[in-house]
C-alpha cells in the first residue's frame, strides 16, 4: 500500500586510491536507514559516475575520497551533471578534507562535506533532512 | 514533469534520462506509469531477453560484463537489469552488480539498471517485466536480466526471458540438488562458471544426470539444455555461451514461429493472470485501506465480533462489482 518513493542513493569512489572501506561503510549505513543504495565501486572517473547515476535515476550521489583528489574530482561530478542536464541529482562528499577546501567545494555545488568528525548518524540525518525522492 | 506523450516519445528515441525515469516510476509503483507502458507497448517485441541466474557469488555479473563486451563488438545494443530479490520488502538495499560492469557505463549502446524488491503490489516480477518492455521500446537489441538465485522469486523473474542461463560453480554438491526444486525446469542452458577451479567435471556429470533424468520435459525434438563450462573472469567460454543462446533462439523460432514474448500463449496467459491478480489486489486493497475499512475489519476480528472469512467476503464482494475507482 506504500506508494511513497524510496530514496535512491549512489555511493561512488572516484580517483585512484586503493580501497573502498569508507564507501562500503557509508553504503551500509544508508541501507540500514532504508535507502536503496547503488554501489558503483572503485576507480571511476567523474564522467562514469554521472552516466551511472543517470541510468540509475538516483536522488543523491555520495562521493568518498581519501587521497586528496577531491578538489577536482568532486566539482567535476557536479559539472558533468550540469552538462547532462541532471542538476536535480544532489552531490555530497566525504573524506579527509581540509577546512579551506570545504568552502570551495560547497561553492562549486557540492551540497555538504563530511569529514572524519561526522558520525554515520549525522550523515544519514543530513540526507533525511535535505534530500527528497524526486516527484 | 513532461507529459505522457513527451515521455513516450523520448523513451522511443532512446533518451536515457526518460528511460531511467520511467523505470523509477515502475519501481516506485506510481499509478500514472501504466499509461506510459500502454503507449510504449506497440514499440516492444523486438528485444531478445536473456536471464542469468544462480547462487550468490557464482560470477553472474562478471559473466554479464563479458557478454556485453562480445555483444557490443557484434554491433548489438544491450540493456541490463540487475535484479536483487533478496532485500526485505521494507527497508534498504545495497545493489552492487554494476561494479563488475563499470567499463560499459560510458557506452551509449549499453543501459544498466539495478532493481530491488519493493513493497508495492505486483512485486519484482511485474516491475522487471515492465522494465524489460521499456528497454525493449528504447531499442535495445538484447536485454539481460541478472538475478540472484534464492528461490521462487528468481524463477518468476527469469520466466520473462527467452533464454534462461543457470550458473553454478564446481563443487556445489548439495547445492546442485537444491537447484532441482523449481529452478531446473526454467534452465535452458547450464553454465559451470569458475571452471578454473577443481571439480568442474564432477559437477558436469551430476548436472547431466539430473537433466537427463528429467525425461518428461526433454522428449525427442524438444530443447535439451546444454551444459557449458566457463571462466567468466578470464573471458573463457563466453563466446560459446552466446552461440548456444543463438541456437536456443533458433529453436524457439522454429517452435513458435515468432520470437515475440507475447506471441506465446502460455507466456501471455501467465502474464495476464498475474496482471489481473495484481490489479485486483491493488485496486481493492488500496480502496479499503484508504477508507479505513481494512483496519476496522482487523479490529473487529481481534475483538471477536466477526470471523475473517465473513470479513473478507464483506470487504471484497461489494467492491469487485463496482467499476474501477481510478
Ligand atoms: N576463479 C574464478 N573467479 C571468478 C570467475 N568468474 C567470476 N569470478 C569471481 O567471483 C566473484 C563474484 O563474482 P560476481 O560476478 O560478482 O558474482 P555474482 O554471481 O554476480 O554475485 P552476486 O550478484 O553477489 O550474487 C568475483 O570475485 C569474481 O572475480 C571465474 O571464472 N573464476
Ligand atoms: Mg552480481
GROMACS .gro file of C-alpha atoms and ligand atoms in nm:
model
  494
    1UNK     CA    1   0.000   0.000   0.000
    2UNK     CA    2   0.305   0.214   0.034
    3UNK     CA    3   0.344   0.413  -0.277
    4UNK     CA    4   0.593   0.658  -0.142
    5UNK     CA    5   0.907   0.683  -0.340
    6UNK     CA    6   1.212   0.541  -0.176
    7UNK     CA    7   1.530   0.742  -0.164
    8UNK     CA    8   1.786   0.613  -0.411
    9UNK     CA    9   2.149   0.694  -0.350
   10UNK     CA   10   2.461   0.610  -0.545
   11UNK     CA   11   2.780   0.566  -0.347
   12UNK     CA   12   3.090   0.603  -0.558
   13UNK     CA   13   3.459   0.630  -0.505
   14UNK     CA   14   3.630   0.839  -0.769
   15UNK     CA   15   4.004   0.854  -0.808
   16UNK     CA   16   4.284   0.607  -0.799
   17UNK     CA   17   4.345   0.542  -0.432
   18UNK     CA   18   4.329   0.184  -0.327
   19UNK     CA   19   4.045   0.071  -0.104
   20UNK     CA   20   3.679   0.142  -0.057
   21UNK     CA   21   3.624   0.066   0.309
   22UNK     CA   22   3.482   0.411   0.378
   23UNK     CA   23   3.246   0.390   0.083
   24UNK     CA   24   3.122   0.048   0.190
   25UNK     CA   25   3.060   0.164   0.546
   26UNK     CA   26   2.853   0.456   0.428
   27UNK     CA   27   2.668   0.233   0.181
   28UNK     CA   28   2.567   0.004   0.467
   29UNK     CA   29   2.461   0.296   0.684
   30UNK     CA   30   2.237   0.423   0.404
   31UNK     CA   31   2.089   0.079   0.354
   32UNK     CA   32   2.017   0.046   0.724
   33UNK     CA   33   1.846   0.384   0.706
   34UNK     CA   34   1.609   0.233   0.448
   35UNK     CA   35   1.761   0.388   0.137
   36UNK     CA   36   1.818   0.198  -0.182
   37UNK     CA   37   2.190   0.216  -0.243
   38UNK     CA   38   2.354   0.158  -0.577
   39UNK     CA   39   2.716   0.088  -0.513
   40UNK     CA   40   2.933   0.154  -0.813
   41UNK     CA   41   3.278   0.066  -0.695
   42UNK     CA   42   3.631   0.196  -0.714
   43UNK     CA   43   3.837   0.392  -0.963
   44UNK     CA   44   3.565   0.566  -1.151
   45UNK     CA   45   3.600   0.885  -1.343
   46UNK     CA   46   3.355   1.166  -1.264
   47UNK     CA   47   3.200   1.119  -1.608
   48UNK     CA   48   3.144   0.746  -1.549
   49UNK     CA   49   2.984   0.824  -1.214
   50UNK     CA   50   2.744   1.068  -1.374
   51UNK     CA   51   2.647   0.828  -1.652
   52UNK     CA   52   2.577   0.556  -1.397
   53UNK     CA   53   2.382   0.790  -1.168
   54UNK     CA   54   2.157   0.897  -1.455
   55UNK     CA   55   2.087   0.539  -1.564
   56UNK     CA   56   2.006   0.451  -1.204
   57UNK     CA   57   1.795   0.765  -1.159
   58UNK     CA   58   1.930   0.831  -0.810
   59UNK     CA   59   1.839   1.130  -0.595
   60UNK     CA   60   2.183   1.169  -0.447
   61UNK     CA   61   2.544   1.082  -0.520
   62UNK     CA   62   2.771   1.026  -0.222
   63UNK     CA   63   3.137   1.056  -0.314
   64UNK     CA   64   3.414   0.925  -0.100
   65UNK     CA   65   3.775   1.019  -0.138
   66UNK     CA   66   4.086   0.962   0.066
   67UNK     CA   67   4.388   1.075  -0.122
   68UNK     CA   68   4.315   1.444  -0.169
   69UNK     CA   69   4.184   1.410  -0.522
   70UNK     CA   70   3.853   1.556  -0.405
   71UNK     CA   71   3.945   1.911  -0.500
   72UNK     CA   72   3.898   1.846  -0.870
   73UNK     CA   73   3.705   1.516  -0.877
   74UNK     CA   74   3.407   1.630  -0.669
   75UNK     CA   75   3.345   1.952  -0.868
   76UNK     CA   76   3.393   1.756  -1.191
   77UNK     CA   77   3.097   1.534  -1.097
   78UNK     CA   78   2.881   1.844  -1.045
   79UNK     CA   79   2.999   1.985  -1.379
   80UNK     CA   80   2.913   1.668  -1.571
   81UNK     CA   81   2.571   1.656  -1.405
   82UNK     CA   82   2.510   2.011  -1.529
   83UNK     CA   83   2.629   1.918  -1.873
   84UNK     CA   84   2.386   1.628  -1.885
   85UNK     CA   85   2.100   1.840  -1.757
   86UNK     CA   86   2.083   1.638  -1.437
   87UNK     CA   87   2.136   1.902  -1.172
   88UNK     CA   88   1.844   1.765  -0.976
   89UNK     CA   89   2.079   1.490  -0.860
   90UNK     CA   90   2.249   1.624  -0.550
   91UNK     CA   91   2.610   1.556  -0.457
   92UNK     CA   92   2.769   1.514  -0.117
   93UNK     CA   93   3.126   1.420  -0.036
   94UNK     CA   94   3.322   1.265   0.243
   95UNK     CA   95   3.682   1.209   0.331
   96UNK     CA   96   3.980   1.373   0.491
   97UNK     CA   97   3.914   1.717   0.356
   98UNK     CA   98   4.077   2.034   0.493
   99UNK     CA   99   3.854   2.318   0.614
  100UNK     CA  100   3.966   2.561   0.344
  101UNK     CA  101   3.869   2.311   0.070
  102UNK     CA  102   3.522   2.262   0.214
  103UNK     CA  103   3.417   2.620   0.143
  104UNK     CA  104   3.549   2.594  -0.209
  105UNK     CA  105   3.376   2.259  -0.274
  106UNK     CA  106   3.046   2.393  -0.146
  107UNK     CA  107   3.082   2.695  -0.371
  108UNK     CA  108   3.136   2.450  -0.658
  109UNK     CA  109   2.799   2.292  -0.589
  110UNK     CA  110   2.875   2.005  -0.350
  111UNK     CA  111   2.584   2.025  -0.109
  112UNK     CA  112   2.765   1.903   0.202
  113UNK     CA  113   3.103   1.769   0.302
  114UNK     CA  114   3.152   1.516   0.579
  115UNK     CA  115   3.490   1.477   0.745
  116UNK     CA  116   3.606   1.201   0.981
  117UNK     CA  117   3.448   1.407   1.263
  118UNK     CA  118   3.098   1.334   1.135
  119UNK     CA  119   2.919   1.024   1.257
  120UNK     CA  120   2.719   0.795   1.029
  121UNK     CA  121   2.408   0.915   1.212
  122UNK     CA  122   2.497   1.275   1.125
  123UNK     CA  123   2.526   1.187   0.758
  124UNK     CA  124   2.201   0.988   0.749
  125UNK     CA  125   2.021   1.265   0.936
  126UNK     CA  126   2.150   1.523   0.691
  127UNK     CA  127   2.030   1.319   0.394
  128UNK     CA  128   1.686   1.268   0.552
  129UNK     CA  129   1.662   1.640   0.616
  130UNK     CA  130   1.788   1.765   0.282
  131UNK     CA  131   1.718   1.513   0.011
  132UNK     CA  132   1.370   1.418  -0.102
  133UNK     CA  133   1.295   1.149  -0.353
  134UNK     CA  134   1.202   1.331  -0.670
  135UNK     CA  135   0.839   1.352  -0.772
  136UNK     CA  136   0.703   1.687  -1.530
  137UNK     CA  137   0.689   1.604  -1.901
  138UNK     CA  138   0.356   1.484  -2.035
  139UNK     CA  139   0.294   1.117  -2.102
  140UNK     CA  140   0.327   1.158  -2.477
  141UNK     CA  141   0.651   1.357  -2.442
  142UNK     CA  142   0.791   1.091  -2.214
  143UNK     CA  143   0.689   0.814  -2.453
  144UNK     CA  144   0.849   0.995  -2.749
  145UNK     CA  145   1.170   1.040  -2.555
  146UNK     CA  146   1.185   0.677  -2.446
  147UNK     CA  147   1.136   0.560  -2.803
  148UNK     CA  148   1.411   0.793  -2.920
  149UNK     CA  149   1.638   0.633  -2.661
  150UNK     CA  150   1.668   0.927  -2.421
  151UNK     CA  151   1.849   0.786  -2.118
  152UNK     CA  152   1.706   1.023  -1.859
  153UNK     CA  153   1.350   0.947  -1.964
  154UNK     CA  154   1.408   0.574  -1.968
  155UNK     CA  155   1.561   0.593  -1.622
  156UNK     CA  156   1.266   0.799  -1.503
  157UNK     CA  157   1.005   0.559  -1.635
  158UNK     CA  158   1.181   0.263  -1.472
  159UNK     CA  159   1.191   0.459  -1.148
  160UNK     CA  160   0.816   0.516  -1.171
  161UNK     CA  161   0.762   0.145  -1.232
  162UNK     CA  162   0.982   0.066  -0.937
  163UNK     CA  163   0.806   0.312  -0.711
  164UNK     CA  164   0.463   0.186  -0.819
  165UNK     CA  165   0.342   0.523  -0.950
  166UNK     CA  166  -0.007   0.457  -1.097
  167UNK     CA  167   0.039   0.701  -1.388
  168UNK     CA  168   0.319   0.488  -1.530
  169UNK     CA  169   0.057   0.245  -1.663
  170UNK     CA  170  -0.035   0.500  -1.930
  171UNK     CA  171   0.328   0.526  -2.036
  172UNK     CA  172   0.357   0.148  -2.054
  173UNK     CA  173   0.039   0.124  -2.260
  174UNK     CA  174   0.176   0.377  -2.508
  175UNK     CA  175   0.514   0.204  -2.521
  176UNK     CA  176   0.366  -0.138  -2.581
  177UNK     CA  177   0.336  -0.109  -2.963
  178UNK     CA  178   0.709  -0.038  -2.968
  179UNK     CA  179   0.803  -0.356  -2.782
  180UNK     CA  180   0.858  -0.711  -2.901
  181UNK     CA  181   1.193  -0.666  -3.072
  182UNK     CA  182   1.441  -0.731  -2.794
  183UNK     CA  183   1.580  -1.075  -2.713
  184UNK     CA  184   1.572  -1.132  -2.339
  185UNK     CA  185   1.837  -1.342  -2.164
  186UNK     CA  186   1.800  -1.439  -1.797
  187UNK     CA  187   2.112  -1.510  -1.594
  188UNK     CA  188   2.059  -1.666  -1.254
  189UNK     CA  189   2.247  -1.866  -0.992
  190UNK     CA  190   2.355  -1.865  -0.630
  191UNK     CA  191   2.525  -1.558  -0.478
  192UNK     CA  192   2.880  -1.504  -0.597
  193UNK     CA  193   2.894  -1.761  -0.877
  194UNK     CA  194   3.008  -1.490  -1.117
  195UNK     CA  195   2.686  -1.373  -1.282
  196UNK     CA  196   2.777  -1.005  -1.303
  197UNK     CA  197   3.126  -1.087  -1.428
  198UNK     CA  198   2.966  -1.302  -1.696
  199UNK     CA  199   2.716  -1.033  -1.791
  200UNK     CA  200   3.003  -0.786  -1.821
  201UNK     CA  201   3.182  -1.015  -2.066
  202UNK     CA  202   2.862  -1.086  -2.258
  203UNK     CA  203   2.809  -0.711  -2.300
  204UNK     CA  204   3.162  -0.685  -2.438
  205UNK     CA  205   3.100  -0.955  -2.700
  206UNK     CA  206   2.755  -0.832  -2.796
  207UNK     CA  207   2.882  -0.477  -2.839
  208UNK     CA  208   3.169  -0.598  -3.056
  209UNK     CA  209   2.898  -0.761  -3.264
  210UNK     CA  210   2.719  -0.429  -3.301
  211UNK     CA  211   2.429  -0.517  -3.070
  212UNK     CA  212   2.291  -0.269  -2.818
  213UNK     CA  213   2.238  -0.407  -2.468
  214UNK     CA  214   2.013  -0.332  -2.173
  215UNK     CA  215   2.089  -0.489  -1.836
  216UNK     CA  216   1.857  -0.526  -1.539
  217UNK     CA  217   2.041  -0.634  -1.228
  218UNK     CA  218   1.765  -0.758  -1.003
  219UNK     CA  219   1.811  -0.826  -0.634
  220UNK     CA  220   1.517  -1.016  -0.486
  221UNK     CA  221   1.688  -1.059  -0.151
  222UNK     CA  222   1.630  -0.720   0.004
  223UNK     CA  223   1.349  -0.702   0.258
  224UNK     CA  224   1.018  -0.558   0.146
  225UNK     CA  225   1.050  -0.258   0.368
  226UNK     CA  226   1.397  -0.136   0.427
  227UNK     CA  227   1.701  -0.056   0.227
  228UNK     CA  228   1.921  -0.247  -0.010
  229UNK     CA  229   2.272  -0.236  -0.146
  230UNK     CA  230   2.285  -0.308  -0.516
  231UNK     CA  231   2.640  -0.383  -0.624
  232UNK     CA  232   2.619  -0.569  -0.955
  233UNK     CA  233   2.717  -0.258  -1.150
  234UNK     CA  234   3.065  -0.268  -1.002
  235UNK     CA  235   3.161  -0.552  -1.237
  236UNK     CA  236   3.015  -0.377  -1.540
  237UNK     CA  237   3.175  -0.040  -1.483
  238UNK     CA  238   3.373  -0.036  -1.806
  239UNK     CA  239   3.048  -0.009  -2.003
  240UNK     CA  240   2.899   0.283  -1.815
  241UNK     CA  241   3.007   0.541  -2.076
  242UNK     CA  242   2.896   0.332  -2.372
  243UNK     CA  243   2.580   0.485  -2.518
  244UNK     CA  244   2.485   0.143  -2.652
  245UNK     CA  245   2.456  -0.001  -2.303
  246UNK     CA  246   2.199   0.080  -2.035
  247UNK     CA  247   2.244  -0.079  -1.693
  248UNK     CA  248   1.986  -0.055  -1.418
  249UNK     CA  249   1.968  -0.209  -1.070
  250UNK     CA  250   1.631  -0.313  -0.924
  251UNK     CA  251   1.546  -0.421  -0.570
  252UNK     CA  252   1.246  -0.574  -0.403
  253UNK     CA  253   0.974  -0.322  -0.339
  254UNK     CA  254   0.677  -0.335  -0.115
  255UNK     CA  255   0.423  -0.233  -0.372
  256UNK     CA  256   0.182  -0.464  -0.545
  257UNK     CA  257   0.291  -0.671  -0.836
  258UNK     CA  258   0.633  -0.707  -0.683
  259UNK     CA  259   0.957  -0.766  -0.856
  260UNK     CA  260   0.836  -0.993  -1.133
  261UNK     CA  261   0.592  -0.737  -1.263
  262UNK     CA  262   0.839  -0.448  -1.231
  263UNK     CA  263   1.106  -0.649  -1.409
  264UNK     CA  264   0.866  -0.740  -1.689
  265UNK     CA  265   0.771  -0.374  -1.731
  266UNK     CA  266   1.134  -0.257  -1.717
  267UNK     CA  267   1.216  -0.508  -1.992
  268UNK     CA  268   0.939  -0.352  -2.202
  269UNK     CA  269   1.091  -0.008  -2.151
  270UNK     CA  270   1.441  -0.119  -2.255
  271UNK     CA  271   1.285  -0.300  -2.550
  272UNK     CA  272   1.092   0.011  -2.654
  273UNK     CA  273   1.405   0.227  -2.627
  274UNK     CA  274   1.555   0.000  -2.892
  275UNK     CA  275   1.794  -0.228  -2.709
  276UNK     CA  276   1.859  -0.541  -2.916
  277UNK     CA  277   1.937  -0.761  -2.619
  278UNK     CA  278   1.811  -0.732  -2.262
  279UNK     CA  279   2.000  -0.927  -1.998
  280UNK     CA  280   1.832  -0.986  -1.662
  281UNK     CA  281   2.065  -1.088  -1.381
  282UNK     CA  282   1.901  -1.218  -1.066
  283UNK     CA  283   2.045  -1.398  -0.769
  284UNK     CA  284   1.917  -1.748  -0.713
  285UNK     CA  285   1.715  -1.764  -0.397
  286UNK     CA  286   1.401  -1.949  -0.489
  287UNK     CA  287   1.060  -1.871  -0.628
  288UNK     CA  288   1.129  -1.502  -0.686
  289UNK     CA  289   1.417  -1.569  -0.914
  290UNK     CA  290   1.221  -1.834  -1.103
  291UNK     CA  291   0.943  -1.584  -1.158
  292UNK     CA  292   1.182  -1.313  -1.267
  293UNK     CA  293   1.354  -1.527  -1.531
  294UNK     CA  294   1.023  -1.652  -1.668
  295UNK     CA  295   1.018  -1.333  -1.872
  296UNK     CA  296   1.335  -1.436  -2.056
  297UNK     CA  297   1.358  -1.607  -2.394
  298UNK     CA  298   1.664  -1.797  -2.278
  299UNK     CA  299   1.749  -1.862  -1.916
  300UNK     CA  300   2.104  -1.946  -1.817
  301UNK     CA  301   2.155  -2.114  -1.481
  302UNK     CA  302   2.504  -2.056  -1.341
  303UNK     CA  303   2.666  -2.292  -1.096
  304UNK     CA  304   3.023  -2.340  -0.979
  305UNK     CA  305   3.227  -2.657  -0.927
  306UNK     CA  306   3.187  -2.842  -0.601
  307UNK     CA  307   2.845  -2.715  -0.513
  308UNK     CA  308   2.747  -3.072  -0.430
  309UNK     CA  309   2.431  -3.048  -0.224
  310UNK     CA  310   2.355  -2.714  -0.377
  311UNK     CA  311   2.312  -2.883  -0.710
  312UNK     CA  312   2.042  -3.092  -0.551
  313UNK     CA  313   1.885  -2.773  -0.425
  314UNK     CA  314   1.874  -2.638  -0.779
  315UNK     CA  315   1.639  -2.920  -0.864
  316UNK     CA  316   1.349  -2.768  -0.681
  317UNK     CA  317   1.192  -2.548  -0.940
  318UNK     CA  318   1.490  -2.391  -1.100
  319UNK     CA  319   1.594  -2.688  -1.312
  320UNK     CA  320   1.276  -2.655  -1.513
  321UNK     CA  321   1.344  -2.298  -1.611
  322UNK     CA  322   1.703  -2.357  -1.723
  323UNK     CA  323   1.759  -2.353  -2.099
  324UNK     CA  324   2.136  -2.353  -2.065
  325UNK     CA  325   2.351  -2.453  -1.770
  326UNK     CA  326   2.684  -2.287  -1.719
  327UNK     CA  327   2.953  -2.413  -1.486
  328UNK     CA  328   3.149  -2.097  -1.412
  329UNK     CA  329   3.484  -2.080  -1.234
  330UNK     CA  330   3.584  -2.391  -1.429
  331UNK     CA  331   3.940  -2.299  -1.335
  332UNK     CA  332   3.852  -2.450  -1.000
  333UNK     CA  333   3.866  -2.814  -0.900
  334UNK     CA  334   3.568  -3.038  -0.964
  335UNK     CA  335   3.405  -2.900  -1.276
  336UNK     CA  336   3.391  -3.245  -1.443
  337UNK     CA  337   3.208  -3.392  -1.146
  338UNK     CA  338   2.964  -3.103  -1.144
  339UNK     CA  339   2.911  -3.151  -1.516
  340UNK     CA  340   2.826  -3.519  -1.484
  341UNK     CA  341   2.598  -3.453  -1.185
  342UNK     CA  342   2.410  -3.194  -1.381
  343UNK     CA  343   2.393  -3.408  -1.694
  344UNK     CA  344   2.240  -3.688  -1.493
  345UNK     CA  345   1.981  -3.462  -1.335
  346UNK     CA  346   1.880  -3.313  -1.666
  347UNK     CA  347   1.864  -3.648  -1.843
  348UNK     CA  348   1.652  -3.796  -1.567
  349UNK     CA  349   1.400  -3.524  -1.621
  350UNK     CA  350   1.253  -3.737  -1.901
  351UNK     CA  351   0.913  -3.584  -1.912
  352UNK     CA  352   1.035  -3.246  -2.018
  353UNK     CA  353   1.305  -3.343  -2.263
  354UNK     CA  354   1.129  -3.563  -2.515
  355UNK     CA  355   1.292  -3.601  -2.852
  356UNK     CA  356   1.265  -3.291  -3.064
  357UNK     CA  357   1.247  -3.061  -2.765
  358UNK     CA  358   1.534  -2.846  -2.646
  359UNK     CA  359   1.785  -3.036  -2.440
  360UNK     CA  360   1.970  -2.792  -2.215
  361UNK     CA  361   2.340  -2.793  -2.292
  362UNK     CA  362   2.592  -2.770  -2.010
  363UNK     CA  363   2.886  -2.541  -2.069
  364UNK     CA  364   3.200  -2.458  -1.880
  365UNK     CA  365   3.326  -2.106  -1.844
  366UNK     CA  366   3.574  -1.884  -1.668
  367UNK     CA  367   3.393  -1.555  -1.683
  368UNK     CA  368   3.669  -1.358  -1.519
  369UNK     CA  369   3.911  -1.468  -1.793
  370UNK     CA  370   3.650  -1.432  -2.071
  371UNK     CA  371   3.665  -1.806  -2.136
  372UNK     CA  372   3.354  -1.983  -2.262
  373UNK     CA  373   3.155  -1.665  -2.317
  374UNK     CA  374   3.157  -1.690  -2.697
  375UNK     CA  375   3.033  -2.049  -2.667
  376UNK     CA  376   2.757  -1.937  -2.432
  377UNK     CA  377   2.641  -1.674  -2.679
  378UNK     CA  378   2.645  -1.935  -2.956
  379UNK     CA  379   2.424  -2.164  -2.751
  380UNK     CA  380   2.188  -1.877  -2.679
  381UNK     CA  381   2.166  -1.814  -3.054
  382UNK     CA  382   2.086  -2.182  -3.109
  383UNK     CA  383   1.817  -2.167  -2.845
  384UNK     CA  384   1.672  -1.862  -3.019
  385UNK     CA  385   1.663  -2.062  -3.343
  386UNK     CA  386   1.488  -2.343  -3.162
  387UNK     CA  387   1.224  -2.106  -3.020
  388UNK     CA  388   1.176  -1.954  -3.362
  389UNK     CA  389   1.123  -2.299  -3.516
  390UNK     CA  390   0.871  -2.397  -3.249
  391UNK     CA  391   0.674  -2.075  -3.211
  392UNK     CA  392   0.742  -1.911  -3.545
  393UNK     CA  393   0.777  -1.578  -3.372
  394UNK     CA  394   1.015  -1.465  -3.103
  395UNK     CA  395   0.783  -1.209  -2.952
  396UNK     CA  396   0.721  -1.295  -2.590
  397UNK     CA  397   0.355  -1.200  -2.635
  398UNK     CA  398   0.321  -1.428  -2.938
  399UNK     CA  399   0.331  -1.722  -2.700
  400UNK     CA  400   0.000  -1.806  -2.548
  401UNK     CA  401   0.149  -1.987  -2.247
  402UNK     CA  402   0.351  -1.679  -2.154
  403UNK     CA  403   0.065  -1.444  -2.227
  404UNK     CA  404  -0.174  -1.643  -2.009
  405UNK     CA  405   0.075  -1.642  -1.726
  406UNK     CA  406   0.137  -1.270  -1.754
  407UNK     CA  407  -0.227  -1.175  -1.795
  408UNK     CA  408  -0.334  -1.381  -1.494
  409UNK     CA  409  -0.059  -1.220  -1.292
  410UNK     CA  410  -0.158  -0.871  -1.402
  411UNK     CA  411  -0.525  -0.926  -1.328
  412UNK     CA  412  -0.438  -1.056  -0.986
  413UNK     CA  413  -0.213  -0.760  -0.912
  414UNK     CA  414  -0.465  -0.514  -1.047
  415UNK     CA  415  -0.745  -0.660  -0.841
  416UNK     CA  416  -0.547  -0.677  -0.523
  417UNK     CA  417  -0.411  -0.329  -0.574
  418UNK     CA  418  -0.744  -0.171  -0.653
  419UNK     CA  419  -0.949  -0.344  -0.386
  420UNK     CA  420  -0.692  -0.342  -0.110
  421UNK     CA  421  -0.597   0.021  -0.168
  422UNK     CA  422  -0.962   0.118  -0.168
  423UNK     CA  423  -1.046  -0.048   0.161
  424UNK     CA  424  -0.723   0.071   0.317
  425UNK     CA  425  -0.787   0.432   0.222
  426UNK     CA  426  -1.138   0.422   0.365
  427UNK     CA  427  -1.021   0.262   0.687
  428UNK     CA  428  -1.245  -0.042   0.634
  429UNK     CA  429  -0.944  -0.270   0.638
  430UNK     CA  430  -0.833  -0.155   0.983
  431UNK     CA  431  -1.188  -0.166   1.117
  432UNK     CA  432  -1.230  -0.524   1.000
  433UNK     CA  433  -0.896  -0.623   1.152
  434UNK     CA  434  -1.001  -0.477   1.484
  435UNK     CA  435  -1.339  -0.645   1.466
  436UNK     CA  436  -1.170  -0.981   1.414
  437UNK     CA  437  -0.939  -0.918   1.708
  438UNK     CA  438  -1.237  -0.824   1.927
  439UNK     CA  439  -1.407  -1.146   1.824
  440UNK     CA  440  -1.703  -0.962   1.663
  441UNK     CA  441  -1.656  -1.125   1.325
  442UNK     CA  442  -1.466  -1.413   1.165
  443UNK     CA  443  -1.202  -1.344   0.896
  444UNK     CA  444  -1.397  -1.542   0.634
  445UNK     CA  445  -1.705  -1.328   0.662
  446UNK     CA  446  -1.498  -1.012   0.698
  447UNK     CA  447  -1.309  -1.072   0.375
  448UNK     CA  448  -1.629  -1.159   0.189
  449UNK     CA  449  -1.790  -0.839   0.317
  450UNK     CA  450  -1.490  -0.632   0.214
  451UNK     CA  451  -1.425  -0.778  -0.128
  452UNK     CA  452  -1.753  -0.891  -0.282
  453UNK     CA  453  -1.923  -0.550  -0.295
  454UNK     CA  454  -1.608  -0.398  -0.444
  455UNK     CA  455  -1.546  -0.624  -0.738
  456UNK     CA  456  -1.882  -0.550  -0.896
  457UNK     CA  457  -1.802  -0.179  -0.898
  458UNK     CA  458  -1.623   0.000  -1.179
  459UNK     CA  459  -1.252   0.072  -1.131
  460UNK     CA  460  -1.229   0.371  -0.895
  461UNK     CA  461  -0.924   0.507  -1.077
  462LIG     N1  462   3.817  -1.814  -1.008
  462LIG     C1  463   3.720  -1.752  -1.075
  462LIG     N2  464   3.658  -1.648  -1.017
  462LIG     C2  465   3.559  -1.588  -1.085
  462LIG     C3  466   3.520  -1.631  -1.214
  462LIG     N3  467   3.418  -1.552  -1.255
  462LIG     C4  468   3.394  -1.463  -1.156
  462LIG     N4  469   3.480  -1.483  -1.053
  462LIG     C5  470   3.488  -1.408  -0.927
  462LIG     O1  471   3.377  -1.438  -0.844
  462LIG     C6  472   3.346  -1.328  -0.761
  462LIG     C7  473   3.198  -1.297  -0.767
  462LIG     O2  474   3.169  -1.252  -0.898
  462LIG     P1  475   3.035  -1.175  -0.935
  462LIG     O3  476   3.036  -1.159  -1.082
  462LIG     O4  477   3.018  -1.055  -0.852
  462LIG     O5  478   2.928  -1.283  -0.892
  462LIG     P2  479   2.768  -1.271  -0.887
  462LIG     O6  480   2.715  -1.406  -0.913
  462LIG     O7  481   2.724  -1.161  -0.977
  462LIG     O8  482   2.744  -1.229  -0.737
  462LIG     P3  483   2.609  -1.175  -0.670
  462LIG     O9  484   2.548  -1.077  -0.767
  462LIG    O10  485   2.654  -1.111  -0.545
  462LIG    O11  486   2.522  -1.294  -0.647
  462LIG     C8  487   3.434  -1.213  -0.809
  462LIG    O12  488   3.542  -1.201  -0.723
  462LIG     C9  489   3.478  -1.257  -0.946
  462LIG    O13  490   3.602  -1.203  -0.985
  462LIG    C10  491   3.589  -1.741  -1.273
  462LIG    O14  492   3.562  -1.785  -1.384
  462LIG     N5  493   3.688  -1.798  -1.199
  463LIG    MG1  494   2.601  -0.995  -0.938
   0.00000   0.00000   0.00000
